[in-house]
PDB file of C-alpha atoms in Angstrom:
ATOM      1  CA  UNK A   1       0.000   0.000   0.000  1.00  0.00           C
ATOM      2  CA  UNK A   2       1.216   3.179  -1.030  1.00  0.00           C
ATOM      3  CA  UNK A   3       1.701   6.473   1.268  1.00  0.00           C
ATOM      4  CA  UNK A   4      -0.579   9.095   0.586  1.00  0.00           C
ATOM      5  CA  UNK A   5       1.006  12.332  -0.147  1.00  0.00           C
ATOM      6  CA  UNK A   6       2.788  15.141   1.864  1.00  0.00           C
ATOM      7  CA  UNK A   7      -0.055  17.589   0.192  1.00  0.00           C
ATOM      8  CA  UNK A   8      -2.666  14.835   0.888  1.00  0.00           C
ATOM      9  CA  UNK A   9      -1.565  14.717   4.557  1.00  0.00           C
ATOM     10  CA  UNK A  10      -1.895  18.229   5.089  1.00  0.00           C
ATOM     11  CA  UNK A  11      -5.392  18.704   3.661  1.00  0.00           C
ATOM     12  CA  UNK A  12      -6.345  16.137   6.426  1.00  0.00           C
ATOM     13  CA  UNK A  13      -4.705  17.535   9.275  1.00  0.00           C
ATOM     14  CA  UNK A  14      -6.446  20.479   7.909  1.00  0.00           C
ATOM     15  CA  UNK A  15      -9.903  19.019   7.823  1.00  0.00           C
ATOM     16  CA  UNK A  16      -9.654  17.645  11.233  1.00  0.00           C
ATOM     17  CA  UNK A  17      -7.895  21.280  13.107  1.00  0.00           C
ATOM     18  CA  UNK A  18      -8.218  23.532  11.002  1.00  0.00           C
ATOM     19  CA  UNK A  19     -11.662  24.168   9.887  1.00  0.00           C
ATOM     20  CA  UNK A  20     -14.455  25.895  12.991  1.00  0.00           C
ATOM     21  CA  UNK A  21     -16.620  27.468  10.858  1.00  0.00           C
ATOM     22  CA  UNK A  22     -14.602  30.827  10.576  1.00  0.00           C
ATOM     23  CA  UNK A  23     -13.859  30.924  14.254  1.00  0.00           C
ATOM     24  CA  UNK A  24     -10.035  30.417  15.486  1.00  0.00           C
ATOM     25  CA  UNK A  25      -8.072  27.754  14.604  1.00  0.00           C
ATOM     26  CA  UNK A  26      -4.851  25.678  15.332  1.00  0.00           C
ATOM     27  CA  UNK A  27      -2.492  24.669  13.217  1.00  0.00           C
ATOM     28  CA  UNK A  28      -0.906  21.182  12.705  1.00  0.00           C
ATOM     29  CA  UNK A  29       2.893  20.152  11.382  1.00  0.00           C
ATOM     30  CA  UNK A  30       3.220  17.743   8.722  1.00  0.00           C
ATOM     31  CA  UNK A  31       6.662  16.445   9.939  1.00  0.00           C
ATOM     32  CA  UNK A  32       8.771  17.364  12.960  1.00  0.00           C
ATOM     33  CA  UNK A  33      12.434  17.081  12.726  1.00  0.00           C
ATOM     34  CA  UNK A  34      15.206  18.429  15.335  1.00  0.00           C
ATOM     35  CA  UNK A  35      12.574  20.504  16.880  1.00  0.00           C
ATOM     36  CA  UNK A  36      11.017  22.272  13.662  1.00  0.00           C
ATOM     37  CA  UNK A  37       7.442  22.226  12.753  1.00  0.00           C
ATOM     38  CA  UNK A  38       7.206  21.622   8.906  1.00  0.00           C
ATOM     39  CA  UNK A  39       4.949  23.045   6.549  1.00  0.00           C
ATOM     40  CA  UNK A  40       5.372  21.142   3.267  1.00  0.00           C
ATOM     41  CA  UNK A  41       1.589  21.000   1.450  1.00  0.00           C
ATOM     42  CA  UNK A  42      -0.848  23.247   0.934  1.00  0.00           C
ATOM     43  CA  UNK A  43      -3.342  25.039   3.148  1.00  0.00           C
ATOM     44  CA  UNK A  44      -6.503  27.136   2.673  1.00  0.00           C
ATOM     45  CA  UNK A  45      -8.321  28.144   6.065  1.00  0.00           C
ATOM     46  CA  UNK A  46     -11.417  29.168   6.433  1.00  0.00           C
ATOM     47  CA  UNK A  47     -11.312  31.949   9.172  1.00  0.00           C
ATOM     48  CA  UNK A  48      -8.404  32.646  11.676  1.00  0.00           C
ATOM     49  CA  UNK A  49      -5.513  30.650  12.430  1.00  0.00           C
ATOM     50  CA  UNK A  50      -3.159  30.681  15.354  1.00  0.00           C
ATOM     51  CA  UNK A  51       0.465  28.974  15.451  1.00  0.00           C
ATOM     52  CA  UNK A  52       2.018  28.536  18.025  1.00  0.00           C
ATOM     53  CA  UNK A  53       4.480  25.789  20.077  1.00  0.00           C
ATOM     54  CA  UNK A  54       1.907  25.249  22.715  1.00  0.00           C
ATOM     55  CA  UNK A  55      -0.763  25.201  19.632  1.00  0.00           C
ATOM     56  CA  UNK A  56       1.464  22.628  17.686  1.00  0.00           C
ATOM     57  CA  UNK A  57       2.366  20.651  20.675  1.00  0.00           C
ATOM     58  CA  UNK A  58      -1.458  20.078  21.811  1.00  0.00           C
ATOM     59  CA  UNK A  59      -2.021  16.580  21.588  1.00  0.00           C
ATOM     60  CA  UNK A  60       1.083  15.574  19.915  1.00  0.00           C
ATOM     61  CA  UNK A  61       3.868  13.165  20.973  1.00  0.00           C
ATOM     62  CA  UNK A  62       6.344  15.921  20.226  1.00  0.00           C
ATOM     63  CA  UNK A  63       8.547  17.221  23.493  1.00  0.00           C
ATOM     64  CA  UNK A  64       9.307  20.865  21.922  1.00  0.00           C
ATOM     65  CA  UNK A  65       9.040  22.952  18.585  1.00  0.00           C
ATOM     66  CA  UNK A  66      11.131  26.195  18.576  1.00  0.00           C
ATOM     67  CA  UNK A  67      10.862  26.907  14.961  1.00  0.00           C
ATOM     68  CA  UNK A  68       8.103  26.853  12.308  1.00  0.00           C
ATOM     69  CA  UNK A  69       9.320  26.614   8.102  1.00  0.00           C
ATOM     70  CA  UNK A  70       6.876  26.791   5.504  1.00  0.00           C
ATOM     71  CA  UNK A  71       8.787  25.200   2.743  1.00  0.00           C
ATOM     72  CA  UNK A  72       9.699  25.953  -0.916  1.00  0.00           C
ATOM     73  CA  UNK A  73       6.389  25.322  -3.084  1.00  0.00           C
ATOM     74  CA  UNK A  74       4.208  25.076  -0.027  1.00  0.00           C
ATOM     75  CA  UNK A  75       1.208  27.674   0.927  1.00  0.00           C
ATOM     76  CA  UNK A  76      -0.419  28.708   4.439  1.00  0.00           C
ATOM     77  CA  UNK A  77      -3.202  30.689   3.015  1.00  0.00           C
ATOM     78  CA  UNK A  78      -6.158  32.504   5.016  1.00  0.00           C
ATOM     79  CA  UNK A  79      -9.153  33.279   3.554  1.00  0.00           C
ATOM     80  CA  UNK A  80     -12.457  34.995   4.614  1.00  0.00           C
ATOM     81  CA  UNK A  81     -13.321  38.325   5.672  1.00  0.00           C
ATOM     82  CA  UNK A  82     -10.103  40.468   6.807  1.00  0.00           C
ATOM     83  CA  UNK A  83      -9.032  36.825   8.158  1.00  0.00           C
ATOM     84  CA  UNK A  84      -6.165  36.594  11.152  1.00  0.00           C
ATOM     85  CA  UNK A  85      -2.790  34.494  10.252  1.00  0.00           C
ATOM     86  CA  UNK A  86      -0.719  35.026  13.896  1.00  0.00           C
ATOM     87  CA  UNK A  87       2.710  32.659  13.807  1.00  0.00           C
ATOM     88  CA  UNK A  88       4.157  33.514  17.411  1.00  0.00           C
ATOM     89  CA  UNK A  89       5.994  32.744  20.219  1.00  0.00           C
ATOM     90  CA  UNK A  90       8.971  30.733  18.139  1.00  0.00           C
ATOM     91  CA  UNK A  91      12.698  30.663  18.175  1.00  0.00           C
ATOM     92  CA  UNK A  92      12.943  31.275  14.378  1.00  0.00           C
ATOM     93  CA  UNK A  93      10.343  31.630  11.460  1.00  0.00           C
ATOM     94  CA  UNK A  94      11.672  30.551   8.037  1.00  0.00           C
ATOM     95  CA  UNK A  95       9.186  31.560   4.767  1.00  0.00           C
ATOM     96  CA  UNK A  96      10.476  29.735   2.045  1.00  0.00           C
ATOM     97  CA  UNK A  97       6.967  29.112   0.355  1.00  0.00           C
ATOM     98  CA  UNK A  98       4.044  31.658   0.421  1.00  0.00           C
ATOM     99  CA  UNK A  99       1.846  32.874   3.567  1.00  0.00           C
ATOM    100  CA  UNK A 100      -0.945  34.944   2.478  1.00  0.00           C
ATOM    101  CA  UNK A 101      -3.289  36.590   4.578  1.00  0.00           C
ATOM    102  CA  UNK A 102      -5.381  39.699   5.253  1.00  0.00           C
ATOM    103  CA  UNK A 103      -3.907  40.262   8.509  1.00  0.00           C
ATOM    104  CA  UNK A 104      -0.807  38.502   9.285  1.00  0.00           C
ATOM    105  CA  UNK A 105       1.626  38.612  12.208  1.00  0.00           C
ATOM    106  CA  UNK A 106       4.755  37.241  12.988  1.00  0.00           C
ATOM    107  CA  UNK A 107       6.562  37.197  15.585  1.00  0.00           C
ATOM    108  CA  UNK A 108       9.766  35.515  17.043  1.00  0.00           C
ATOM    109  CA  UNK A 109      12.156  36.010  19.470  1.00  0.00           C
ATOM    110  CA  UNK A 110      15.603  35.242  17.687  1.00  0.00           C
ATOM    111  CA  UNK A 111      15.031  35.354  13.810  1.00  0.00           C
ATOM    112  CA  UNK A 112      12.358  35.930  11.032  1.00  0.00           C
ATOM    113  CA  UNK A 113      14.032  34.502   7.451  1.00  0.00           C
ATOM    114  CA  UNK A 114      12.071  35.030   4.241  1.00  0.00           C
ATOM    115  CA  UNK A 115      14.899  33.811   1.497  1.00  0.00           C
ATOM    116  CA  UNK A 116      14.608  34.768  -2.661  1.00  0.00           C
ATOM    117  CA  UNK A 117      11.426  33.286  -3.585  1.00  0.00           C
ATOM    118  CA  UNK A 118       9.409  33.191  -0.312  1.00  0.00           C
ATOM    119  CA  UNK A 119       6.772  35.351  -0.529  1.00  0.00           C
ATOM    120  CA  UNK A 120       4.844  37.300   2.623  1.00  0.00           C
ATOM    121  CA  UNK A 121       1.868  39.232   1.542  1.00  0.00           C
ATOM    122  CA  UNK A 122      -1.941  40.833   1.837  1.00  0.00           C
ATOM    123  CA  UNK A 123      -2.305  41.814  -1.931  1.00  0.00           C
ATOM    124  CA  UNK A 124      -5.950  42.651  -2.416  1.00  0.00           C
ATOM    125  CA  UNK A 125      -6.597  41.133   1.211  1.00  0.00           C
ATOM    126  CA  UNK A 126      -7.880  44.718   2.751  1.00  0.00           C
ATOM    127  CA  UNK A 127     -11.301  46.060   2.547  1.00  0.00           C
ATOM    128  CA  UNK A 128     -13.323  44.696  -0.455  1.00  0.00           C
ATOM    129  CA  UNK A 129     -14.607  47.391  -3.622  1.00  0.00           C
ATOM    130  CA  UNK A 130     -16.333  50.318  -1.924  1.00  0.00           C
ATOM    131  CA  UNK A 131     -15.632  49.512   1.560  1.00  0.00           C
ATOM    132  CA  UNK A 132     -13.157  51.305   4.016  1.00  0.00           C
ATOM    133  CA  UNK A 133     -11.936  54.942   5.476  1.00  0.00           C
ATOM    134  CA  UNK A 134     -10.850  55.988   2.274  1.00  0.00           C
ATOM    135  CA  UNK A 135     -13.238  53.778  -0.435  1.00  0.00           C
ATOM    136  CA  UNK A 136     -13.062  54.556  -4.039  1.00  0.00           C
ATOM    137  CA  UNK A 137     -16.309  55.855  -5.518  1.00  0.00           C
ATOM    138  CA  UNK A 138     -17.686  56.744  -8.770  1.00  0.00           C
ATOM    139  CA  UNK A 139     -19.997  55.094 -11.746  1.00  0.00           C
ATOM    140  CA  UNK A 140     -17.916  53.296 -13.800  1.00  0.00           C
ATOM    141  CA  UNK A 141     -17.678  52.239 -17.488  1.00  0.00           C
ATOM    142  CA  UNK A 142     -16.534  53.219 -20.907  1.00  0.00           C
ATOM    143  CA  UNK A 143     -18.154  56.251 -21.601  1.00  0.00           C
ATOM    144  CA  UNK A 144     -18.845  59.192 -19.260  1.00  0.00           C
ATOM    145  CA  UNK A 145     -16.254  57.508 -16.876  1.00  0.00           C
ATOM    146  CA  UNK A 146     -16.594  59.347 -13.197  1.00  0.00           C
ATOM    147  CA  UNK A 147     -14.489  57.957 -10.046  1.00  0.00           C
ATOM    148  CA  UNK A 148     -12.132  58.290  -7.283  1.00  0.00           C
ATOM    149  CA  UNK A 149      -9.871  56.393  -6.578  1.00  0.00           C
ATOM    150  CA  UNK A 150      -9.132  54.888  -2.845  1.00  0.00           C
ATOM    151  CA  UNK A 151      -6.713  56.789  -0.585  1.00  0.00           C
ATOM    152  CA  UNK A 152      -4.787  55.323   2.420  1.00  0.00           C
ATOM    153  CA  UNK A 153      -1.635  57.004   3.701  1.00  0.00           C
ATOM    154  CA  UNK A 154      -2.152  58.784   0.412  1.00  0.00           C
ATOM    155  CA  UNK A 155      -4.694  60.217  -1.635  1.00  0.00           C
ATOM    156  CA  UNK A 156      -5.976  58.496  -4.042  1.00  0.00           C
ATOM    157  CA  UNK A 157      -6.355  58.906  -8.004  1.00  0.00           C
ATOM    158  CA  UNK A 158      -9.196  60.571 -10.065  1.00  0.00           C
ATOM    159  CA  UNK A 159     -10.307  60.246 -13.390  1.00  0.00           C
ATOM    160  CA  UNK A 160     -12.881  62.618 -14.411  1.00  0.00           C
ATOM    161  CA  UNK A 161     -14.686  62.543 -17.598  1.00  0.00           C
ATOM    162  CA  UNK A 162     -17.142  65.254 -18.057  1.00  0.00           C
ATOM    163  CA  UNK A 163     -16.702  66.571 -14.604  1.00  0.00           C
ATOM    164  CA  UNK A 164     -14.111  68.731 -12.582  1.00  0.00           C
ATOM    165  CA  UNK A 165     -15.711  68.145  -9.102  1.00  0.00           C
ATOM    166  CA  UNK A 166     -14.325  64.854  -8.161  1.00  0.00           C
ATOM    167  CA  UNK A 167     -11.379  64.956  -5.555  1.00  0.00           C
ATOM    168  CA  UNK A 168     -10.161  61.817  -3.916  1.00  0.00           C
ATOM    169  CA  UNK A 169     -11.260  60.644  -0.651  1.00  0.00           C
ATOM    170  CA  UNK A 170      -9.708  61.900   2.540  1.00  0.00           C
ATOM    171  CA  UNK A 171      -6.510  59.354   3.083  1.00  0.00           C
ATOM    172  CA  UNK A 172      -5.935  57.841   6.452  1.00  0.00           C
ATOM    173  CA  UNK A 173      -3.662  56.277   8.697  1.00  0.00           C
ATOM    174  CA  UNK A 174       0.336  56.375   8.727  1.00  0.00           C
ATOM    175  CA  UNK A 175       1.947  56.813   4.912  1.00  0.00           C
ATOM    176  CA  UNK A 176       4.937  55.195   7.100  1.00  0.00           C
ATOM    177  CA  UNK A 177       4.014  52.869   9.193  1.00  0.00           C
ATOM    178  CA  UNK A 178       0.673  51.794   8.553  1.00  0.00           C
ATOM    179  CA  UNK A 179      -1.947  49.575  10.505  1.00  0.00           C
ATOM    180  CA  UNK A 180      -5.054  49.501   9.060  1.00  0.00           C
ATOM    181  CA  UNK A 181      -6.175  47.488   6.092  1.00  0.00           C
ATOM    182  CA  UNK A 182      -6.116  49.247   2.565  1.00  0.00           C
ATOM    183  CA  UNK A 183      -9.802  50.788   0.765  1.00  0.00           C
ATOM    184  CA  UNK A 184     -11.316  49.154  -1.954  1.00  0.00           C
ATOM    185  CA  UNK A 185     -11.081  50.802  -5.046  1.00  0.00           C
ATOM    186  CA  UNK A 186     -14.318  52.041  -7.247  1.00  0.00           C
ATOM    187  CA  UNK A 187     -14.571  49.478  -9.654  1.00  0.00           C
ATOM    188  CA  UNK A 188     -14.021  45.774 -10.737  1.00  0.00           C
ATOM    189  CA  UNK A 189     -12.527  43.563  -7.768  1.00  0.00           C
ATOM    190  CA  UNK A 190     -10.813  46.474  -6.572  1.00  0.00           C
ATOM    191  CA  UNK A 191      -9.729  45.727  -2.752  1.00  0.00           C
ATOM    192  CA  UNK A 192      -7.685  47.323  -0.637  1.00  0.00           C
ATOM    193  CA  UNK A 193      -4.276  45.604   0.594  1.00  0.00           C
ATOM    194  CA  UNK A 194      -3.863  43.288   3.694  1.00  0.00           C
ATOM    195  CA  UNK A 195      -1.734  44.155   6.904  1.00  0.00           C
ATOM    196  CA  UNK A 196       1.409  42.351   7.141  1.00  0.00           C
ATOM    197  CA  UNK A 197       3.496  42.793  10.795  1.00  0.00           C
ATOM    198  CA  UNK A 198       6.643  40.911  11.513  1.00  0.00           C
ATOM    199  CA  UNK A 199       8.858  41.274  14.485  1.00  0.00           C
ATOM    200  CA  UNK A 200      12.241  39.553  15.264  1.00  0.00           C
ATOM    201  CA  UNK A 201      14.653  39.915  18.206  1.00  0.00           C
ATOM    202  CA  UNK A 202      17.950  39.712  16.277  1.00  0.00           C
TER     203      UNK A 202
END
């Protein structure tokens, strides 16, 4: 008999910890070696998600985790409404894959290592079309075009057609150091960007 597959093994570790109906979650490794979780397969979570040693260790016949790698090609993904990724309370965090998230924190007390081709982001994770402190507006289309664009730290863009009134909305928060989630734009799947916060000790 065969061994099912590192991706297959996540999906069910996933099914079984992972999925409360959009309310918080745990996380589960697919491999432990030398005291590092391993994230090799894919996940999609519905809702918020919360890694952590004592989260990882629950149940387990580990004896101690200090660091956390998602691995090359694999993907901790949150999705949902302006959903939570928190990876905390670890030695060492090591993104070699892709965490993606609307709201993502990390956290560790020694170091935080995302290498060429590991990829941290919110892109289009923030406040959905029309929604937010600074939300785009306008009727859009081909002809008679009238909108503004969403502002943040900035404002945002115009494009007026037929009009000279429009100004962008006011923009809001820090242009430096941010913390709320981007506006959604005025038309097509325009959202606003995610919140991304990492913080290492060394």
């Amino acid at each position: 008999m065969s061994r099912p597959s590192q991706s297959l093994l996540i999906a069910v570790a996933c099914l079984i910890s992972c999925f409360h109906g959009g309310l918080s979650a745990s996380l589960s490794c697919d491999r432990v070696e030398s005291g590092t979780c391993y994230i090799d397969g894919e996940l999609a979570i519905s809702g918020d998600v919360v890694a952590s040693p004592d989260q990882l260790l629950a149940g387990s016949q580990f004896s101690a985790i200090d660091t956390i790698r998602i691995e090359s090609g694999a993907k901790l993904r949150c999705h949902g409404d302006l959903c939570k990724i928190n990876i905390r309370d670890f030695a060492n965090v090591f993104v070699s894959g892709i965490l993606e998230g609307s709201d993502i924190l990390v956290e560790a007390s020694n170091n935080v290592e995302v290498p060429v081709g590991g990829i941290v982001h919110g892109n289009g994770m923030g406040y959905p079309q029309g929604q937010g402190d600074g939300a785009g507006s306008g009727s859009c289309g081909y002809k008679r075009t009238k909108y503004r664009g969403a502002s943040h730290g900035g404002g945002g863009g115009v494009e007026c057609v037929n009009s000279g009134t429009y100004v962008p909305p006011a923009s809001y928060g820090s242009a430096t150091g941010p913390t709320d989630f981007g506006s959604g734009g005025a038309c097509g799947q325009a959202s606003g960007g995610g919140r991304v916060r990492i913080t290492a000790g060394k």
